[in-house]
mmCIF file with all atom_site columns, C-alpha atoms in Angstrom:
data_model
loop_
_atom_site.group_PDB
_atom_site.id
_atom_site.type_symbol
_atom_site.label_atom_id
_atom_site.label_alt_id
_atom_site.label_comp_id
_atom_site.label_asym_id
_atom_site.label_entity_id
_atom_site.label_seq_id
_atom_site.pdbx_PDB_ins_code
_atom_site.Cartn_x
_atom_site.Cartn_y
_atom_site.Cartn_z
_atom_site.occupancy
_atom_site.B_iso_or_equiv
_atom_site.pdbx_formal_charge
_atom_site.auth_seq_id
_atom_site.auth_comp_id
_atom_site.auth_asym_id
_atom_site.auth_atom_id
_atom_site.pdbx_PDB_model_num
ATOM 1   C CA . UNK A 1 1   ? 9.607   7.925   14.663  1.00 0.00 ? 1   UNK A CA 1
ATOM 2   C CA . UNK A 1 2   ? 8.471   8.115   10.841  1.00 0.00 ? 2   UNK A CA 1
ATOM 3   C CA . UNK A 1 3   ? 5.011   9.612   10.960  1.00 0.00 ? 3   UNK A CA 1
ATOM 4   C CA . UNK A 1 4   ? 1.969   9.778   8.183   1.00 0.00 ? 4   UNK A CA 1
ATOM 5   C CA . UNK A 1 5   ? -1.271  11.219  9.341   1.00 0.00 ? 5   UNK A CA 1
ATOM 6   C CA . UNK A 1 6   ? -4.616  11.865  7.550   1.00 0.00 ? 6   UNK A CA 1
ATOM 7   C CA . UNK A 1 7   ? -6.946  14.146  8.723   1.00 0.00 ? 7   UNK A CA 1
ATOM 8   C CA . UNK A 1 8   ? -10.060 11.577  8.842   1.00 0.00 ? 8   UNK A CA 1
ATOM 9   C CA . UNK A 1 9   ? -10.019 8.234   9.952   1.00 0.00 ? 9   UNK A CA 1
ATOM 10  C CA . UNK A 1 10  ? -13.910 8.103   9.049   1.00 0.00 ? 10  UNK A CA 1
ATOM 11  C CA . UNK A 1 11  ? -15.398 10.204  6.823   1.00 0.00 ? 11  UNK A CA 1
ATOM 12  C CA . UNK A 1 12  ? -19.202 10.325  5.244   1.00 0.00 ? 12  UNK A CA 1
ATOM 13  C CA . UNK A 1 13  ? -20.218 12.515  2.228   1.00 0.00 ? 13  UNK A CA 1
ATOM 14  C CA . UNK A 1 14  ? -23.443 13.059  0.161   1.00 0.00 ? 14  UNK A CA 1
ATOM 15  C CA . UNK A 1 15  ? -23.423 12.283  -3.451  1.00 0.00 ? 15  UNK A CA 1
ATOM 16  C CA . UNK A 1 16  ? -22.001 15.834  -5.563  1.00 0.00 ? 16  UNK A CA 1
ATOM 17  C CA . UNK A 1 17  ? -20.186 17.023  -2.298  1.00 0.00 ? 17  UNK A CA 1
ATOM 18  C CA . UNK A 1 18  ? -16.680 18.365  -2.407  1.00 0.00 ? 18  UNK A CA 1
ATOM 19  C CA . UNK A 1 19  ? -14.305 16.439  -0.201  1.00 0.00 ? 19  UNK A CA 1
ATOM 20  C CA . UNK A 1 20  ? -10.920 17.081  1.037   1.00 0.00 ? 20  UNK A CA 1
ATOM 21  C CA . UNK A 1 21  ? -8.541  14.237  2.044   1.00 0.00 ? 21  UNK A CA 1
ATOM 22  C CA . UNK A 1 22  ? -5.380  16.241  4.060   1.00 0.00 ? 22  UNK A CA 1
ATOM 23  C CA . UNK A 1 23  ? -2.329  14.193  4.708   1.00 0.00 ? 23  UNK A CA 1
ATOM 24  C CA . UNK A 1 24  ? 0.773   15.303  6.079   1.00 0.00 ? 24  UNK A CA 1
ATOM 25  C CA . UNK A 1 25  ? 4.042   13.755  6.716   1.00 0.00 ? 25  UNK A CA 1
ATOM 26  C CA . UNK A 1 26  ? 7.090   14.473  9.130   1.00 0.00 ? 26  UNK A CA 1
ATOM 27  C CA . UNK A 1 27  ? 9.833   12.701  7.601   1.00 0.00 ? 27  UNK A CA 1
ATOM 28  C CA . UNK A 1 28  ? 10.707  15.572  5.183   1.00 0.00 ? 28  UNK A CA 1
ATOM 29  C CA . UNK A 1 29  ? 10.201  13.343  2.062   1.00 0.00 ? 29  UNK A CA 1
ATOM 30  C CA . UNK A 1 30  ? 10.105  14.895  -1.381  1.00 0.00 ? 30  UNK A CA 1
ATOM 31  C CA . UNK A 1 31  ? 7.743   11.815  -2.550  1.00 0.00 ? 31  UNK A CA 1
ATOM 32  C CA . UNK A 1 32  ? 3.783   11.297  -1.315  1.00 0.00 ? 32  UNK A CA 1
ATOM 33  C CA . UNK A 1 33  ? 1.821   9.495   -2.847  1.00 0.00 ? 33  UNK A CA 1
ATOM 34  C CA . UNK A 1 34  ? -2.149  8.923   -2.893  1.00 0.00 ? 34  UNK A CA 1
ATOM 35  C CA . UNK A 1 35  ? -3.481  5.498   -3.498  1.00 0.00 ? 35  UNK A CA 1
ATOM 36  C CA . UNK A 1 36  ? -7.315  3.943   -2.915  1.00 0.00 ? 36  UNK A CA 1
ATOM 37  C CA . UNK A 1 37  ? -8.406  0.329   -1.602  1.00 0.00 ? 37  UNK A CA 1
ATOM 38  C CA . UNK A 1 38  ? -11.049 -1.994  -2.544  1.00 0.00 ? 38  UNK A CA 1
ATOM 39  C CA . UNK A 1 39  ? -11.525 -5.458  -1.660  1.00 0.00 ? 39  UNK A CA 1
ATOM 40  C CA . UNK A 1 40  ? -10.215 -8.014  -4.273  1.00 0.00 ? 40  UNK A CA 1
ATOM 41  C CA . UNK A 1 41  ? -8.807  -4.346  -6.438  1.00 0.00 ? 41  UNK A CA 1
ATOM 42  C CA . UNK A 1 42  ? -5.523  -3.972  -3.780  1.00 0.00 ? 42  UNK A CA 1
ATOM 43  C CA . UNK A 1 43  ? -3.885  -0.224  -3.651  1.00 0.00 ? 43  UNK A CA 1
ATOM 44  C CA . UNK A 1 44  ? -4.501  1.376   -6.858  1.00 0.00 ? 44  UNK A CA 1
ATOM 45  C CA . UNK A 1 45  ? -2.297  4.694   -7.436  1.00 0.00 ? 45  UNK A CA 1
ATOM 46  C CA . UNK A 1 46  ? -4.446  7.978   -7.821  1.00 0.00 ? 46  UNK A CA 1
ATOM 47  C CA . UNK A 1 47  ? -2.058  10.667  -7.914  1.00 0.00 ? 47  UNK A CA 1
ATOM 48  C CA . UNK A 1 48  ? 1.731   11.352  -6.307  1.00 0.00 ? 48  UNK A CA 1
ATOM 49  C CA . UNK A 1 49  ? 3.524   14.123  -6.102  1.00 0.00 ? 49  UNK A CA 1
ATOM 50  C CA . UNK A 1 50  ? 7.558   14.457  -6.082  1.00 0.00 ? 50  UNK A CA 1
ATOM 51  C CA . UNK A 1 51  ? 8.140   17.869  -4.889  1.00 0.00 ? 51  UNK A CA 1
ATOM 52  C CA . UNK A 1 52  ? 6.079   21.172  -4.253  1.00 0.00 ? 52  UNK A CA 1
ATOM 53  C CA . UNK A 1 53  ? 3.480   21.928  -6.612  1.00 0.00 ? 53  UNK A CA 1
ATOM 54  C CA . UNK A 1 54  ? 4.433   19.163  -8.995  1.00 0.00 ? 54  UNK A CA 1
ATOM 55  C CA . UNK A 1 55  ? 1.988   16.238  -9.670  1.00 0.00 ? 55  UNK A CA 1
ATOM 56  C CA . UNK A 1 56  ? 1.709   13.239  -11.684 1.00 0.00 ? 56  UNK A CA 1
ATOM 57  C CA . UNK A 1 57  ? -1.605  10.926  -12.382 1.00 0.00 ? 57  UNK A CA 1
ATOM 58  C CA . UNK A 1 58  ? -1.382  7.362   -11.104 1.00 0.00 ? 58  UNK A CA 1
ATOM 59  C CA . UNK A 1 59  ? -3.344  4.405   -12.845 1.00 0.00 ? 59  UNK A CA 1
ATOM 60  C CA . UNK A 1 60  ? -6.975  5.959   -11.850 1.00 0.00 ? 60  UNK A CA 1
ATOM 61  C CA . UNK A 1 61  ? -6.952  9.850   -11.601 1.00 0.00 ? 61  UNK A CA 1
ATOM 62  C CA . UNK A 1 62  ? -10.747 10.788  -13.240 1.00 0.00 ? 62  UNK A CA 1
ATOM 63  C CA . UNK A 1 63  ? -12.633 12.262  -10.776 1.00 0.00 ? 63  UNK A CA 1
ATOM 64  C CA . UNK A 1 64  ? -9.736  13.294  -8.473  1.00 0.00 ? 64  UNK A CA 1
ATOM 65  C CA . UNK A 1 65  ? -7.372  16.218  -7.994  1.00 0.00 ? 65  UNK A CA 1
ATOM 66  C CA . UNK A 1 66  ? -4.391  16.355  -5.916  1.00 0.00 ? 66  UNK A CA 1
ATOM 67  C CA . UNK A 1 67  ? -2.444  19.910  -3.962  1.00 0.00 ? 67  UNK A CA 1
ATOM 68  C CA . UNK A 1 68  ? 1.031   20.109  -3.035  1.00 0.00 ? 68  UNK A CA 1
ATOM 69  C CA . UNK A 1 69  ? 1.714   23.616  -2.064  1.00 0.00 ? 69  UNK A CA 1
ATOM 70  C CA . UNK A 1 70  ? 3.761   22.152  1.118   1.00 0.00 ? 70  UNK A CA 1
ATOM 71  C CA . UNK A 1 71  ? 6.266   19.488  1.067   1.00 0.00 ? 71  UNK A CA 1
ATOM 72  C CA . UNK A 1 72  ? 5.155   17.962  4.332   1.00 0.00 ? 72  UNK A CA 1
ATOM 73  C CA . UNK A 1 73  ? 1.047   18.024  3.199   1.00 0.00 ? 73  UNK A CA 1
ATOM 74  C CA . UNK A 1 74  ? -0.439  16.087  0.090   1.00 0.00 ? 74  UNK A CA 1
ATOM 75  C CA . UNK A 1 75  ? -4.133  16.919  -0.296  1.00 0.00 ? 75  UNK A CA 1
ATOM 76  C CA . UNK A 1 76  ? -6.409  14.397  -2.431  1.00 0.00 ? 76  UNK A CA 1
ATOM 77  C CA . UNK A 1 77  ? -9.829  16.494  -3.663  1.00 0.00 ? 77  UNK A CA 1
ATOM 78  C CA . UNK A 1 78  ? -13.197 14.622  -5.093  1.00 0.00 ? 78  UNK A CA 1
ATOM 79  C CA . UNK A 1 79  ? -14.401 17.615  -6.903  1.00 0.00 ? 79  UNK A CA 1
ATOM 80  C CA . UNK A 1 80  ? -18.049 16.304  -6.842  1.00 0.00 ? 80  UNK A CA 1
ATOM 81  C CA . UNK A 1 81  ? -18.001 13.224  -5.075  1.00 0.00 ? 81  UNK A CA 1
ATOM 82  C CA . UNK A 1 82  ? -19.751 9.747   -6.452  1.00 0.00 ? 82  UNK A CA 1
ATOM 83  C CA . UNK A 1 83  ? -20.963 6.774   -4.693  1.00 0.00 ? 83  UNK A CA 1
ATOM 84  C CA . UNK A 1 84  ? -18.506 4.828   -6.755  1.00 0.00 ? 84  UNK A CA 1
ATOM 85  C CA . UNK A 1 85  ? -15.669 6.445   -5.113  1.00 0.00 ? 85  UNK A CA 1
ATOM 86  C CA . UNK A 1 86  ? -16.334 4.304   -1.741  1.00 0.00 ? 86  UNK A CA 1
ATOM 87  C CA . UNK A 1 87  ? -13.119 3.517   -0.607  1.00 0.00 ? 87  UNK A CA 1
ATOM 88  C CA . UNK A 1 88  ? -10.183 3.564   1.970   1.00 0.00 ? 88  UNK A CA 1
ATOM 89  C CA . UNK A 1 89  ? -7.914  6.016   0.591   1.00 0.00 ? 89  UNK A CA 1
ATOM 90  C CA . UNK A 1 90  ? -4.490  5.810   2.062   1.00 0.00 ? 90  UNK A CA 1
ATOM 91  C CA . UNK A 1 91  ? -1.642  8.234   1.613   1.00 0.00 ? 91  UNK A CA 1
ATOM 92  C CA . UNK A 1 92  ? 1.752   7.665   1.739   1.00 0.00 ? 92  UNK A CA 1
ATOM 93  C CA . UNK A 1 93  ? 5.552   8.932   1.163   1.00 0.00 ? 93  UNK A CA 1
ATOM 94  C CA . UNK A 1 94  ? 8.695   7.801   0.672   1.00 0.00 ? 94  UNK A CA 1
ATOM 95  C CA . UNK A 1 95  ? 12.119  8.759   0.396   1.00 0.00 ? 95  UNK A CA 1
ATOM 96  C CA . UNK A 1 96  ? 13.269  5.963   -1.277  1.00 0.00 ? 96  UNK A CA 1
ATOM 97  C CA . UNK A 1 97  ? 11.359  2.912   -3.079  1.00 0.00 ? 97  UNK A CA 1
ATOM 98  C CA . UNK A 1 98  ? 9.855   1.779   -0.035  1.00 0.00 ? 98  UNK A CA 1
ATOM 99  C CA . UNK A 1 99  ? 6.234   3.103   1.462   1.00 0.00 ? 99  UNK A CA 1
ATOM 100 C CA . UNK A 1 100 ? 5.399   5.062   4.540   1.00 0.00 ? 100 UNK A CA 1
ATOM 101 C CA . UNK A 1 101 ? 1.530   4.690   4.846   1.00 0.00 ? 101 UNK A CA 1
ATOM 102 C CA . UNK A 1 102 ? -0.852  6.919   6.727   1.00 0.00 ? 102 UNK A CA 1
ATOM 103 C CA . UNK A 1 103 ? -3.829  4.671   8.467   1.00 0.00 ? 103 UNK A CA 1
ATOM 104 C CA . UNK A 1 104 ? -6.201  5.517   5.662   1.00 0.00 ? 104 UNK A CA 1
ATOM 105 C CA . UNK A 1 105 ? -9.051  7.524   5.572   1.00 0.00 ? 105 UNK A CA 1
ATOM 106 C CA . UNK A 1 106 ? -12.750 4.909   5.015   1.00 0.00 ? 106 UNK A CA 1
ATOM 107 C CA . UNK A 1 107 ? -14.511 7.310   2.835   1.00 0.00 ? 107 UNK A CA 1
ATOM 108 C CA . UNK A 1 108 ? -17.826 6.527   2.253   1.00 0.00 ? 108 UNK A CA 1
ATOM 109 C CA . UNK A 1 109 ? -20.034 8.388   -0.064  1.00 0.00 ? 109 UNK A CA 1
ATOM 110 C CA . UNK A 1 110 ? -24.373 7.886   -0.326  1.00 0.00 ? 110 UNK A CA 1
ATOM 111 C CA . UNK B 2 1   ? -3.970  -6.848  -15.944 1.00 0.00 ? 1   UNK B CA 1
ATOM 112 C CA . UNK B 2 2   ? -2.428  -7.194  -12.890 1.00 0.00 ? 2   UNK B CA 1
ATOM 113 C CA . UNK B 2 3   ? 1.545   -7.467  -12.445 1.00 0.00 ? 3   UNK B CA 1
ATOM 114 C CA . UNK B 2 4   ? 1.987   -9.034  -9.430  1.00 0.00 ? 4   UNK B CA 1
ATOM 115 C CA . UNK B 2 5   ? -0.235  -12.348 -8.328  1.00 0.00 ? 5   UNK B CA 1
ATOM 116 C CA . UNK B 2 6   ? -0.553  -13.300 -4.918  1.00 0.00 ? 6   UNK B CA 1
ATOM 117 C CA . UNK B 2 7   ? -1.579  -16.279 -4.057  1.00 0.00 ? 7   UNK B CA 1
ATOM 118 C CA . UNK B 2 8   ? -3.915  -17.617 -2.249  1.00 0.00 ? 8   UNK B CA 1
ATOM 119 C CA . UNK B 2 9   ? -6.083  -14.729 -1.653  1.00 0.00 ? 9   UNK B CA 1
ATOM 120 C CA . UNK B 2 10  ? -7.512  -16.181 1.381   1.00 0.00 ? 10  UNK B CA 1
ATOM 121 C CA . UNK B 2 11  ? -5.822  -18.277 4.234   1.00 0.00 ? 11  UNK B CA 1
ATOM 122 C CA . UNK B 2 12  ? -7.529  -19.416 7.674   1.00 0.00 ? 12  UNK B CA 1
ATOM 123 C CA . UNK B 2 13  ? -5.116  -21.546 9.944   1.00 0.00 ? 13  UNK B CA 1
ATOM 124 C CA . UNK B 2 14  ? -4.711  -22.921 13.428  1.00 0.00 ? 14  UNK B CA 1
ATOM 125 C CA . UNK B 2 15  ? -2.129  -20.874 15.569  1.00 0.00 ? 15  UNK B CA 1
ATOM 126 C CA . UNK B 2 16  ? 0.614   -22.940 15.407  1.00 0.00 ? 16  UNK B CA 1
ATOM 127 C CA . UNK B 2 17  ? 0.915   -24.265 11.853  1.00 0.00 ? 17  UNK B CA 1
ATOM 128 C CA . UNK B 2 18  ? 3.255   -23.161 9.286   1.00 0.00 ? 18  UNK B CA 1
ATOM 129 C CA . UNK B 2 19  ? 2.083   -21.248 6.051   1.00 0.00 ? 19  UNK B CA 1
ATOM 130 C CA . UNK B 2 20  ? 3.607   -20.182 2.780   1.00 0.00 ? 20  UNK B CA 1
ATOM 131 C CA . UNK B 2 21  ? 2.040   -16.875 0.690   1.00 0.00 ? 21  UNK B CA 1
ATOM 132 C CA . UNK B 2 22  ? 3.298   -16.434 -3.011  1.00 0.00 ? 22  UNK B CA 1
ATOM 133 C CA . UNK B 2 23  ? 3.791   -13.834 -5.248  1.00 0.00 ? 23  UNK B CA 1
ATOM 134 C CA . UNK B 2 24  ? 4.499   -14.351 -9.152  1.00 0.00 ? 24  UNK B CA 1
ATOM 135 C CA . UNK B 2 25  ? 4.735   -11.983 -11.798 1.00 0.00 ? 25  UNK B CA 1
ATOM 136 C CA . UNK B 2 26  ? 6.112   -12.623 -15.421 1.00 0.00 ? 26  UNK B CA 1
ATOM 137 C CA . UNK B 2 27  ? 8.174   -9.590  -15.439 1.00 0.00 ? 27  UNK B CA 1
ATOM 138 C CA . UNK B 2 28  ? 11.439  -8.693  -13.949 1.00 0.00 ? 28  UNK B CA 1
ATOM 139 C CA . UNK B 2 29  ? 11.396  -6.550  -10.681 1.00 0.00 ? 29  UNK B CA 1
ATOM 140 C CA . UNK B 2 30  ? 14.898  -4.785  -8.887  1.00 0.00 ? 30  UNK B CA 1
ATOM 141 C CA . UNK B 2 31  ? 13.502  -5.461  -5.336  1.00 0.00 ? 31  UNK B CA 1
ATOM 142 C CA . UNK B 2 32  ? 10.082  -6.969  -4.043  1.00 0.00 ? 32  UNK B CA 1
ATOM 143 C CA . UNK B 2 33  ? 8.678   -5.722  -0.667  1.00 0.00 ? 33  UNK B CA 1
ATOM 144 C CA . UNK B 2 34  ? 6.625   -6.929  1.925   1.00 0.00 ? 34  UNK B CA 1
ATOM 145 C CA . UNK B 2 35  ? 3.896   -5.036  3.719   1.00 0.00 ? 35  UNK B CA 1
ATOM 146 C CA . UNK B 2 36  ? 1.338   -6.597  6.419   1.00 0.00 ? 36  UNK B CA 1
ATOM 147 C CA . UNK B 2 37  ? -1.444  -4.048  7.186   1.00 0.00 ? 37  UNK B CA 1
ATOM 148 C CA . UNK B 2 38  ? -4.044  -4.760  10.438  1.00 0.00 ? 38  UNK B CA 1
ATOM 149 C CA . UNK B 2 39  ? -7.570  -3.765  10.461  1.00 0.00 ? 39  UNK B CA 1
ATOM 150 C CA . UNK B 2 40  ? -8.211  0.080   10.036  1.00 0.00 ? 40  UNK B CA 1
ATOM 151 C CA . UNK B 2 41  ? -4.665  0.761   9.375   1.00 0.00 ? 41  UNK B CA 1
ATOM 152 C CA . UNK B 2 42  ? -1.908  1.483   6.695   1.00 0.00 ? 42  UNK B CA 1
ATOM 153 C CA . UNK B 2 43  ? 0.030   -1.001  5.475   1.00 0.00 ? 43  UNK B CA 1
ATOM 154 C CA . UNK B 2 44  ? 3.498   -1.378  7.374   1.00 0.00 ? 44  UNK B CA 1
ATOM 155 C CA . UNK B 2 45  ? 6.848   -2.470  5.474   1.00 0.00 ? 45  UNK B CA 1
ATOM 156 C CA . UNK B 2 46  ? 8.109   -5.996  6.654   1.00 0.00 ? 46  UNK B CA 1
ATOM 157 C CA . UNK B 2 47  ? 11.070  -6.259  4.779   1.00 0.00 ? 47  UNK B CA 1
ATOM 158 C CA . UNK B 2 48  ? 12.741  -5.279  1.318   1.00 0.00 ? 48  UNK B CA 1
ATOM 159 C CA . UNK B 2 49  ? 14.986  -7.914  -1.019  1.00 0.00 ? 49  UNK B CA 1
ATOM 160 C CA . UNK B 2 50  ? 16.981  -6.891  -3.798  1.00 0.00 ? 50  UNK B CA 1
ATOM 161 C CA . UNK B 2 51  ? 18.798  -9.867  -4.991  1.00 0.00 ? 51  UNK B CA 1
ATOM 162 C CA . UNK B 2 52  ? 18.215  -12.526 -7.302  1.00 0.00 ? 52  UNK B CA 1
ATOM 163 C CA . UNK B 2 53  ? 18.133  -15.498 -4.395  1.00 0.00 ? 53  UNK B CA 1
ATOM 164 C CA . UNK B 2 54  ? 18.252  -13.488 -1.247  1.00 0.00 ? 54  UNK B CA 1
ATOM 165 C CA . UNK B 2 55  ? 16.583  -15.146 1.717   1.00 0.00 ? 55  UNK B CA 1
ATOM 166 C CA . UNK B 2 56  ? 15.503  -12.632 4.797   1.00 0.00 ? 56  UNK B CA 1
ATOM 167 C CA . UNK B 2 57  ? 14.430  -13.637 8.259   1.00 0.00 ? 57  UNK B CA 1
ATOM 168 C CA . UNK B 2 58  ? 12.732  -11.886 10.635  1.00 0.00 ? 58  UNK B CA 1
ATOM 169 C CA . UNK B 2 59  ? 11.789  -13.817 13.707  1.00 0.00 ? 59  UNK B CA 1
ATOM 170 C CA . UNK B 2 60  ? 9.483   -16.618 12.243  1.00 0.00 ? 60  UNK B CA 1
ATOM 171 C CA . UNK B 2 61  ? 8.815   -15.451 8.722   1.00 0.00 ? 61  UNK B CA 1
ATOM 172 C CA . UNK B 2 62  ? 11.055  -15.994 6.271   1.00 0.00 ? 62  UNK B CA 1
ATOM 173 C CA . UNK B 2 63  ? 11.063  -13.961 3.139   1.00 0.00 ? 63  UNK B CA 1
ATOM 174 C CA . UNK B 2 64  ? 12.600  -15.312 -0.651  1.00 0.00 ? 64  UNK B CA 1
ATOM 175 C CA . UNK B 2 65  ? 13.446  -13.546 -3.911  1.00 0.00 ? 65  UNK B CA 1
ATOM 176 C CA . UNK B 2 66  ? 13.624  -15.903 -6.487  1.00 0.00 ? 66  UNK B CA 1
ATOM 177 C CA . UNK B 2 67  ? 16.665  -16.469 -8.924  1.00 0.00 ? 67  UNK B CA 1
ATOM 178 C CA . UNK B 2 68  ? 15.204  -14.444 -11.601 1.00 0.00 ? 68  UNK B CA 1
ATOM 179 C CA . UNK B 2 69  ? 13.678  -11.837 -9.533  1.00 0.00 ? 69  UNK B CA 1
ATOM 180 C CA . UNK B 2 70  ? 10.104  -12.827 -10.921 1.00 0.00 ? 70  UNK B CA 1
ATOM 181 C CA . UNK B 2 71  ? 8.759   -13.893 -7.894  1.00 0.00 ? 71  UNK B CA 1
ATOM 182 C CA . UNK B 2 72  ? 8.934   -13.852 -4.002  1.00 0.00 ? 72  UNK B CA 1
ATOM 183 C CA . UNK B 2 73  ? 7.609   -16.062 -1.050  1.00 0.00 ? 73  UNK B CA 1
ATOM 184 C CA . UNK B 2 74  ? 6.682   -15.360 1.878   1.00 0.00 ? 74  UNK B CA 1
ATOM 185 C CA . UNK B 2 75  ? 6.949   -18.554 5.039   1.00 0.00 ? 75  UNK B CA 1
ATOM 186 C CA . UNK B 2 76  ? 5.754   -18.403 8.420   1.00 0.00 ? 76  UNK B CA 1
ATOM 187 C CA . UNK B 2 77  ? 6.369   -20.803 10.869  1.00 0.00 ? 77  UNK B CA 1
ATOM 188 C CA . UNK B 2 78  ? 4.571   -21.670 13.924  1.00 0.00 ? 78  UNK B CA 1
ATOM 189 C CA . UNK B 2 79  ? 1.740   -18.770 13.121  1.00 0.00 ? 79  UNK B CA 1
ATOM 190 C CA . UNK B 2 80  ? 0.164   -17.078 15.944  1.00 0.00 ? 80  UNK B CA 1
ATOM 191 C CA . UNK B 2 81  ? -2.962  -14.693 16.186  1.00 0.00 ? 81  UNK B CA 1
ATOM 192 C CA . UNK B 2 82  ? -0.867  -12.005 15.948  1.00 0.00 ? 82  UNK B CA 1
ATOM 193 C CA . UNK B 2 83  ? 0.229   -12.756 12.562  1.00 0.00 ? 83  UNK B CA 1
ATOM 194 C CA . UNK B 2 84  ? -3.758  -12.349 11.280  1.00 0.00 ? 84  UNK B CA 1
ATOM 195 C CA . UNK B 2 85  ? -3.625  -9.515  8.633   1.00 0.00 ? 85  UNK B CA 1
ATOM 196 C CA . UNK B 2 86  ? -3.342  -8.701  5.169   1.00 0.00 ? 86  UNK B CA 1
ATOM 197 C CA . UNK B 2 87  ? 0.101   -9.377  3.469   1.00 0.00 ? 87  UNK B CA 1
ATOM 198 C CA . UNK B 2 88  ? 0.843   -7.594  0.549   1.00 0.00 ? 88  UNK B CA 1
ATOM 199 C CA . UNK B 2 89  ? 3.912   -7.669  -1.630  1.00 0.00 ? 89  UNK B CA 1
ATOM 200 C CA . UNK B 2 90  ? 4.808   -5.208  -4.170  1.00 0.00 ? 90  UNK B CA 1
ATOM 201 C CA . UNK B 2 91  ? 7.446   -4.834  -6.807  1.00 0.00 ? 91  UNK B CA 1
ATOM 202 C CA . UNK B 2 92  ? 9.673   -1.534  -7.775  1.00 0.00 ? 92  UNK B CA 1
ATOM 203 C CA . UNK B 2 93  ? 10.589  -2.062  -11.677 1.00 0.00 ? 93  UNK B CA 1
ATOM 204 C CA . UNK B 2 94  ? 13.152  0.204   -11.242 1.00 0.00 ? 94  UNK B CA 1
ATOM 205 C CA . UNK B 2 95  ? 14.140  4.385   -11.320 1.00 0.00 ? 95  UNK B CA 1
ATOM 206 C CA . UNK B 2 96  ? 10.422  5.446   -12.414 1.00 0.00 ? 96  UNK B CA 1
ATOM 207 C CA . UNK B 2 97  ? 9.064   7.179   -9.901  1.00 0.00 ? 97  UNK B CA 1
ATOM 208 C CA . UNK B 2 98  ? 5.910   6.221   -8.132  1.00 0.00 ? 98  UNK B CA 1
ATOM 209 C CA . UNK B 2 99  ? 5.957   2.987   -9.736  1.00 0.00 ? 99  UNK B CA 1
ATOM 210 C CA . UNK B 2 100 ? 5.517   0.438   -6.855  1.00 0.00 ? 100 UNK B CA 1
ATOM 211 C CA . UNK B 2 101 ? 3.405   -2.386  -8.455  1.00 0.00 ? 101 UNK B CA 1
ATOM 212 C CA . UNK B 2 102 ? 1.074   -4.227  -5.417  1.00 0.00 ? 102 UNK B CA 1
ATOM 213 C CA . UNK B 2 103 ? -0.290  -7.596  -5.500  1.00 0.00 ? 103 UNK B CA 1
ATOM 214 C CA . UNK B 2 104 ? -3.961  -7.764  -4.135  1.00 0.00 ? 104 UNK B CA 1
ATOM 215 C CA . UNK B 2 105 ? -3.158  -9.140  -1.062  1.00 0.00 ? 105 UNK B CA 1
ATOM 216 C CA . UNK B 2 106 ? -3.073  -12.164 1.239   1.00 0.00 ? 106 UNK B CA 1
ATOM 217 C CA . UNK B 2 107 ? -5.825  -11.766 4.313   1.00 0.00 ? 107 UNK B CA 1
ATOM 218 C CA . UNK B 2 108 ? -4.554  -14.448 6.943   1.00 0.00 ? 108 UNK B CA 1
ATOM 219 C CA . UNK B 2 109 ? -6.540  -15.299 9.473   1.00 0.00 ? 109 UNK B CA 1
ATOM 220 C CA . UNK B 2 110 ? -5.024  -17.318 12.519  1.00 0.00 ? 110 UNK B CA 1
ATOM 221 C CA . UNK B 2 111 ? -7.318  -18.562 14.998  1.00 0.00 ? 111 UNK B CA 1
ATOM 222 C CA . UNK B 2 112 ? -5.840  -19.676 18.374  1.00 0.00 ? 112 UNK B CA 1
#
């Protein structure tokens, strides 16, 4: 069975921290994605990745960074970490145009 | 501005009745999908359509891709409280990768 995890299902940060998101997938797809959601905003693409080491910014990259030095893990990094990025992040990947998602990661930041 | 409009945003029914969500763009898409996602998880593929006019069933919903491929429905008859979640559709434009365009989402609510 297709299978996304993330390493957090809840996760809370102070204001500045660093923060790692981990995902990891064991379908052996070349294409993971990271994506955030608000209420009323939907999913909102950060960052994906379509192979090892590459990356490419979605529709809202500031203030994230993304790692791909493994095809089956797809690590999203808040390099100081804002109140304003409050979210559910959810990872996914794909082989072809459809999504596998992870169950999301509630990130909360104070 | 976004690409895909779902509509309504909000939908509380009576297990039992029948509901239709909507989802309009004024662009062209090569296949709309269909995701539900439950509370505290990811959202989980329902079904995919490709063609201009395809209709897709799966046990009580009944998914539509219209004529021009602007626009898809989504029907469900006889809801039940296991239906309750967030539908989402979302639109692939074509080849460019990482390009899945989502609507903002349908939260159903079906109370028994």
């Amino acid at each position: 069975d297709v299978k996304v995890t993330q390493s957090s299902r809840y996760l809370v940060k102070r204001t500045g921290e660093k923060v790692f998101l981990e995902c990891v997938q064991d379908m052996d797809h070349e294409n993971m994605f990271w994506y955030r959601q608000d209420p009323g905003l939907g999913l909102r693409l950060i960052y994906f990745s379509y192979d090892v080491k590459m990356k490419e910014k979605g529709d809202i990259p500031e203030g994230y960074s993304v790692s791909r030095e493994k095809k089956e893990r797809f690590s999203l990094i808040l390099e100081s970490a804002s109140t304003n990025q409050t979210s559910m992040y959810l990872c996914a990947s794909s082989l072809g145009t459809f999504r596998y998602f992870g169950p999301g990661t509630r990130l909360t930041v104070l | 501005t976004q690409l895909l409009e779902q509509s309504p945003q909000f939908l509380s029914i009576q297990e039992g009745e029948n509901l239709t969500v909507y989802c309009n763009s004024s662009s062209v898409f090569s296949s709309l999908q269909w995701y539900r996602q439950e509370p505290g998880e990811g959202p989980v593929l329902l079904v995919t359509v490709v063609t201009g006019g395809e209709v897709k069933k799966l046990k009580r919903l009944t998914f539509q891709f219209g004529d021009a491929r602007k626009d898809s429905s989504l029907h469900i008859t006889a809801a039940q409280p296991g239906d309750t979640g967030l539908y989402l559709c979302a639109g692939h434009r074509g080849s460019t990768l990482g390009r899945l365009y989502f609507g903002r989402g349908t939260q159903l609510t079906v109370w028994p």
